[in-house]
Coordinates of C-alpha atoms and ligand atoms in Angstrom, one line a residue:
X1065 CA 0.0 0.0 0.0
X1066 CA 1.0 3.6 -0.5
X1067 CA 0.7 6.0 2.5
X1068 CA 1.0 9.7 3.0
X1069 CA 2.3 10.8 6.4
X1070 CA 1.9 14.4 7.1
X1071 CA 4.5 15.4 9.8
X1072 CA 6.5 12.4 8.7
X1073 CA 9.8 14.0 9.6
X1074 CA 8.6 14.5 13.1
X1075 CA 9.4 12.2 16.0
X1076 CA 6.4 9.8 15.8
X1077 CA 6.0 10.3 12.0
X1078 CA 9.5 9.1 11.3
X1079 CA 9.0 6.0 13.3
X1080 CA 5.7 5.3 11.5
X1081 CA 7.5 5.8 8.2
X1082 CA 10.1 3.3 9.2
X1083 CA 7.6 0.7 10.3
X1084 CA 5.5 1.0 7.1
X1085 CA 8.6 0.7 4.9
X1086 CA 9.8 -2.3 6.9
X1087 CA 6.6 -4.2 6.0
X1088 CA 6.9 -3.4 2.3
X1089 CA 4.6 -0.3 2.0
X1090 CA 5.5 2.9 0.1
X1091 CA 5.7 6.1 2.1
X1092 CA 5.2 9.7 1.1
X1093 CA 6.2 12.2 3.7
X1094 CA 5.0 15.8 3.7
X1095 CA 6.6 18.0 6.4
X1096 CA 7.4 21.7 6.6
X1097 CA 10.2 21.0 9.1
X1098 CA 8.7 23.5 11.6
X1099 CA 9.3 21.0 14.4
X1100 CA 10.4 18.0 12.5
X1101 CA 13.9 17.5 11.1
X1102 CA 15.6 16.0 8.1
X1103 CA 17.8 14.1 10.5
X1104 CA 14.8 12.1 11.6
X1105 CA 14.4 10.7 8.1
X1106 CA 18.0 10.7 6.9
X1107 CA 18.3 6.9 7.3
X1108 CA 15.2 6.4 5.1
X1109 CA 16.2 8.5 2.2
X1110 CA 18.0 5.7 0.4
X1111 CA 15.0 3.5 0.3
X1112 CA 13.3 3.4 -3.1
X1113 CA 9.8 3.2 -1.6
X1114 CA 10.5 6.4 0.5
X1115 CA 9.6 9.8 -0.9
X1116 CA 9.5 13.1 0.9
X1117 CA 8.5 16.6 0.1
X1118 CA 9.4 19.6 2.3
X1119 CA 6.3 21.8 2.2
X1120 CA 3.2 22.7 4.2
X1121 CA 0.1 20.6 4.4
X1122 CA -1.8 23.9 3.7
X1123 CA -0.3 23.9 0.2
X1124 CA -3.6 22.7 -1.3
X1125 CA -2.6 21.8 -4.9
X1126 CA 0.3 19.8 -3.5
X1127 CA -1.9 18.1 -0.9
X1128 CA -4.5 17.3 -3.6
X1129 CA -1.8 15.6 -5.7
X1130 CA -0.3 13.7 -2.8
X1131 CA -3.6 12.4 -1.5
X1132 CA -4.5 11.3 -5.0
X1133 CA -1.3 9.3 -5.2
X1134 CA -1.8 7.2 -2.0
X1135 CA -4.2 4.7 -0.6
X1136 CA -4.6 6.3 2.8
X1137 CA -3.3 9.2 5.0
X1138 CA -1.8 9.4 8.4
X1139 CA -2.2 13.0 9.6
X1140 CA 0.4 13.7 12.2
X1141 CA 1.5 17.2 11.3
X1142 CA 0.6 19.4 14.2
X1143 CA 2.1 21.9 16.7
X1144 CA 3.1 19.8 19.7
X1145 CA 4.9 20.2 23.0
X1146 CA 3.4 22.1 25.9
X1147 CA 6.3 24.7 25.9
X1148 CA 5.8 25.4 22.2
X1149 CA 2.1 25.8 22.7
X1150 CA 2.4 28.2 25.6
X1151 CA 5.1 30.3 23.8
X1152 CA 3.5 30.3 20.3
X1153 CA -0.3 30.1 20.7
X1154 CA -1.1 31.6 17.3
X1155 CA 1.1 29.2 15.4
X1156 CA -0.3 26.3 17.5
X1157 CA -4.0 27.1 16.9
X1158 CA -3.6 28.0 13.2
X1159 CA -1.4 25.0 12.4
X1160 CA -3.7 22.5 14.1
X1161 CA -6.9 23.8 12.7
X1162 CA -5.8 24.6 9.1
X1163 CA -3.8 21.5 8.4
X1164 CA -6.6 19.2 9.5
X1165 CA -9.2 21.1 7.4
X1166 CA -7.1 20.7 4.3
X1167 CA -6.3 17.0 5.0
X1168 CA -10.0 16.2 5.4
X1169 CA -11.1 18.2 2.5
X1170 CA -8.6 16.5 0.1
X1171 CA -9.2 13.0 1.5
X1172 CA -12.9 13.7 1.4
X1173 CA -12.8 14.4 -2.3
X1174 CA -11.2 11.0 -3.0
X1175 CA -12.7 9.0 -0.1
X1176 CA -9.3 8.0 1.1
X1177 CA -9.0 6.7 4.7
X1178 CA -7.5 9.1 7.2
X1179 CA -6.0 8.5 10.6
X1180 CA -5.8 11.7 12.7
X1181 CA -3.4 11.9 15.6
X1182 CA -5.0 13.6 18.6
X1183 CA -3.8 13.8 22.1
X1184 CA -4.5 13.0 25.7
X1185 CA -4.4 16.7 26.3
X1186 CA -8.1 16.8 25.3
X1187 CA -9.0 15.1 28.6
X1188 CA -7.7 18.2 30.3
X1189 CA -8.0 18.2 34.1
X1190 CA -10.5 15.3 34.2
X1191 CA -10.1 13.3 37.4
X1192 CA -12.1 10.3 36.1
X1193 CA -9.2 7.9 35.8
X1194 CA -8.3 6.0 33.8
X1195 CA -9.4 8.2 30.8
X1196 CA -12.0 6.5 28.6
X1197 CA -12.6 7.7 25.1
X1198 CA -16.3 8.4 25.9
X1199 CA -15.4 10.0 29.3
X1200 CA -15.6 13.7 30.2
X1201 CA -13.2 16.3 29.0
X1202 CA -12.2 18.9 31.5
X1203 CA -10.5 21.7 29.6
X1204 CA -9.6 24.8 31.6
X1205 CA -10.1 28.5 30.8
X1206 CA -9.4 30.0 27.4
X1207 CA -7.1 32.6 29.0
X1208 CA -4.5 29.8 29.3
X1209 CA -2.7 28.8 26.1
X1210 CA -2.4 25.2 27.1
X1211 CA -6.1 24.7 26.8
X1212 CA -6.2 26.3 23.4
X1213 CA -4.0 23.5 22.2
X1214 CA -6.4 20.9 23.7
X1215 CA -9.3 22.7 22.1
X1216 CA -7.6 22.9 18.7
X1217 CA -7.0 19.1 18.7
X1218 CA -10.6 18.6 19.9
X1219 CA -11.9 20.7 17.0
X1220 CA -9.8 18.4 14.8
X1221 CA -11.6 15.5 16.3
X1222 CA -15.0 17.1 15.8
X1223 CA -14.3 17.9 12.2
X1224 CA -13.0 14.5 11.5
X1225 CA -16.1 12.9 13.0
X1226 CA -18.3 15.3 11.1
X1227 CA -16.7 14.1 7.8
X1228 CA -17.4 10.6 8.9
X1229 CA -21.0 11.3 9.9
X1230 CA -21.9 13.5 7.0
X1231 CA -19.8 12.1 4.1
X1232 CA -18.9 8.6 5.3
X1233 CA -15.2 9.5 5.0
X1234 CA -13.3 6.6 6.6
X1235 CA -11.6 8.2 9.6
X1236 CA -9.8 6.9 12.8
X1237 CA -8.8 9.2 15.6
X1238 CA -6.0 8.2 17.9
X1239 CA -5.3 9.9 21.2
X1240 CA -1.6 9.5 22.0
X1241 CA -0.5 9.6 25.6
X1242 CA 3.0 10.8 26.6
X1243 CA 4.8 9.1 23.7
X1244 CA 8.6 8.8 24.1
X1245 CA 11.6 7.2 22.4
X1246 CA 14.7 7.9 20.3
X1247 CA 14.6 11.0 18.1
X1248 CA 12.2 12.9 20.4
X1249 CA 13.6 16.3 21.1
X1250 CA 13.3 18.2 24.4
X1251 CA 13.2 21.5 22.6
X1252 CA 9.5 21.8 22.9
X1253 CA 9.4 20.9 26.5
X1254 CA 9.0 17.1 26.6
X1255 CA 10.2 15.7 29.8
X1256 CA 12.1 12.5 29.1
X1257 CA 14.5 13.8 26.4
X1258 CA 15.1 16.9 28.6
X1259 CA 16.0 14.8 31.6
X1260 CA 18.2 12.5 29.6
X1261 CA 20.1 15.4 28.1
X1262 CA 20.5 17.0 31.5
X1263 CA 21.7 13.8 33.2
X1264 CA 24.2 13.0 30.5
X1265 CA 25.7 16.5 30.8
X1266 CA 25.6 16.1 34.7
X1267 CA 23.4 19.2 34.9
X1268 CA 20.5 19.6 37.3
X1269 CA 17.3 17.8 36.2
X1270 CA 14.5 20.4 36.2
X1271 CA 11.4 18.9 37.8
X1272 CA 8.5 21.3 37.4
X1273 CA 6.1 21.8 40.4
X1274 CA 6.5 19.4 43.2
X1275 CA 7.3 16.4 41.0
X1276 CA 4.4 14.5 42.4
X1277 CA 2.4 14.7 39.1
X1278 CA 2.2 11.4 37.4
X1279 CA 2.3 10.3 33.8
X1280 CA 2.3 7.0 31.8
X1281 CA 5.1 6.9 29.2
X1282 CA 4.6 4.9 26.1
X1283 CA 7.2 3.6 23.7
X1284 CA 6.9 5.2 20.3
X1285 CA 7.1 1.8 18.6
X1286 CA 4.0 0.6 20.6
X1287 CA 2.0 3.6 19.6
X1288 CA 3.1 3.3 16.0
X1289 CA 2.1 -0.4 15.8
X1290 CA -1.3 0.5 17.4
X1291 CA -1.9 3.2 14.8
X1292 CA -1.0 0.9 11.9
X1293 CA -3.2 -1.9 13.3
X1294 CA -6.1 0.6 13.6
X1295 CA -5.7 1.8 10.0
X1296 CA -5.4 -1.8 8.8
X1297 CA -8.5 -2.7 10.7
X1298 CA -10.7 -0.8 8.3
X1299 CA -14.5 -0.7 8.8
X1300 CA -14.6 -1.6 12.5
X1301 CA -12.2 1.3 13.4
X1302 CA -13.8 4.0 11.2
X1303 CA -15.5 6.7 13.1
X1304 CA -13.8 5.6 16.3
X1305 CA -11.6 7.5 18.8
X1306 CA -9.0 5.3 20.4
X1307 CA -6.5 5.9 23.2
X1308 CA -2.9 4.7 22.5
X1309 CA -0.2 4.7 25.2
X1310 CA 0.9 2.8 28.2
X1311 CA -0.9 2.6 31.5
X1312 CA 2.0 2.2 33.9
X1313 CA 2.2 5.3 36.1
X1314 CA 5.3 7.1 37.4
X1315 CA 5.7 10.4 39.2
X1316 CA 8.0 13.0 37.4
X1317 CA 10.2 13.1 40.5
X1318 CA 10.7 9.3 40.3
X1319 CA 11.3 9.6 36.6
X1320 CA 14.1 12.0 37.3
X1321 CA 15.6 9.7 39.9
X1322 CA 15.3 6.7 37.4
X1323 CA 17.1 8.7 34.7
X1324 CA 19.9 9.7 37.0
X1325 CA 20.3 6.1 38.1
X1326 CA 20.3 4.7 34.6
X1327 CA 22.8 7.3 33.2
X1328 CA 24.9 7.0 36.4
X1329 CA 24.9 10.7 36.4
X1330 CA 26.2 13.1 39.1
X1331 CA 23.2 15.4 38.5
X1332 CA 20.9 16.6 41.2
X1333 CA 17.2 17.4 41.0
X1334 CA 16.0 21.0 41.1
X1335 CA 12.4 22.0 41.5
X1336 CA 11.2 24.8 39.2
X1337 CA 7.8 26.4 39.9
X1338 CA 5.3 26.0 37.0
X1339 CA 5.0 29.8 36.6
X1340 CA 8.7 30.0 35.9
X1341 CA 8.8 27.0 33.7
X1342 CA 5.9 27.9 31.5
X1343 CA 3.8 31.0 32.2
X1344 CA 1.9 32.6 35.1
X1345 CA -1.2 30.7 36.0
X1346 CA 0.0 27.5 34.2
X1347 CA -2.2 24.5 35.0
X1348 CA -0.9 21.0 35.0
X1349 CA -2.8 17.8 35.5
X1350 CA -1.8 15.6 38.4
X1351 CA -2.5 12.3 36.8
X1352 CA -3.2 11.0 33.3
X1353 CA -3.8 7.3 32.6
X1354 CA -5.2 5.9 29.4
X1355 CA -7.9 3.2 29.5
X1356 CA -6.5 0.9 26.8
X1357 CA -9.4 -1.5 26.7
X1358 CA -10.9 -0.1 23.5
X1359 CA -7.6 -0.4 21.6
X1360 CA -7.2 -3.9 23.0
X1361 CA -10.7 -4.9 22.0
X1362 CA -10.3 -3.4 18.5
X1363 CA -6.8 -4.5 17.5
X1364 CA -5.4 -6.5 20.4
X1365 CA -3.2 -3.5 21.4
X1366 CA -1.0 -4.2 24.4
X1367 CA 2.1 -2.0 25.1
X1368 CA 5.2 -4.1 25.1
X1369 CA 8.1 -1.9 26.1
X1370 CA 8.5 -0.9 29.8
X1371 CA 9.9 2.3 31.2
X1372 CA 13.4 1.2 32.1
X1373 CA 13.8 -0.2 28.6
X1374 CA 12.4 3.0 27.1
X1375 CA 14.8 5.1 29.2
X1376 CA 17.8 3.0 28.1
X1377 CA 16.9 3.3 24.5
X1378 CA 16.6 7.1 24.8
X1379 CA 19.9 7.2 26.6
X1380 CA 21.5 5.1 23.8
X1381 CA 20.1 7.3 21.2
X1382 CA 21.4 10.5 22.9
X1383 CA 24.9 8.9 23.2
X1384 CA 24.8 8.1 19.4
X1385 CA 24.1 11.8 18.9
X1386 CA 20.4 11.3 18.1
Ligands
UDP2442 N1 8.3 18.5 33.2 C1 9.3 18.6 34.1 N2 10.5 19.1 33.7 C2 10.8 19.3 32.4 C3 9.7 19.2 31.4 C4 8.5 18.7 31.8 O1 9.1 18.4 35.3 O2 11.9 19.7 32.1 C5 7.0 17.9 33.6 C6 5.7 18.7 33.1 O3 5.4 19.8 33.9 C7 4.7 17.6 33.2 C8 5.4 16.3 32.9 O4 6.8 16.6 33.2 O5 4.1 17.5 34.4 C9 5.3 15.8 31.5 O6 5.6 16.9 30.6 P1 5.6 16.8 29.0 O7 5.8 18.1 28.5 O8 6.6 15.7 28.6 O9 4.2 16.2 28.7 P2 2.7 16.6 29.1 O10 2.3 15.5 30.1 O11 2.8 17.9 29.8 O12 2.0 16.6 27.9

């Protein structure tokens, strides 16, 4: 099969490209390199079934042509990373809304299946754990940029489902939870690459808030396999929203300790108030756990890589120069 991956030079997109190529598919990547990087796809450029184009998803004639060429579309292009979102709210909102509009419009014309990557951010501050796809979304006030990001992805979901309901466009929505692994950069605020970089340099690890907030970190390879399985599933997955991640929780403080231990670093932990780390009034969620039963029921999804193994792979990748 031939696939278009928007955002294919990004962290998750490049792993997806790799997996599709490995099983014999052809991959077309469209990426404007705003947060992605050519380095992420450098090792794929030699492969005859790999094609890439550095351009924006909002280039409509190009998108029309690319969608025409492929059998299905993975739409991963988006503004991601809480830091980026807080610092550049206009870019975040415009990117997330405009790209999805164009993807759906073009795919809609040709009835090509689309998988849209959404995020656990849409659950906001909900305390109904674990988060179920049909559970409540507790997004905070519009005065805080973080919630604008959540809302923009939520609008993407609504639009996607509207295309399904009104035009029967085959769509699948995945909500990714704290996905980590080699090639992820800490530049946009993600915690694991930030801690690993700090630990390897023997610099203090910056734990935001009191470090008691908890997350579940998923290996990128697991999330990618889940996404591929959902796209392959066809009919039964169309019109569905599906959580993908890992459901093993760890506090951020413990994560910092684990990284220090596994890198054998001399680093200490420093605690940075949220206001200083992000922006005044910043709101973080204390806990975030995916309910993975829907993914399991639909495609047998079970995460396979545990946290220590993930941390080691990230450390290795940093040592190799990422
Ligand atoms: N965090 C941290 N230090 C950092 C970066 C992030 O303590 O250098 C915290 C962040 O405040 C959040 C958690 O780690 O509570 C996960 O952050 P990330 O941006 O990776 O993902 P999020 O869960 O916020 O989407």
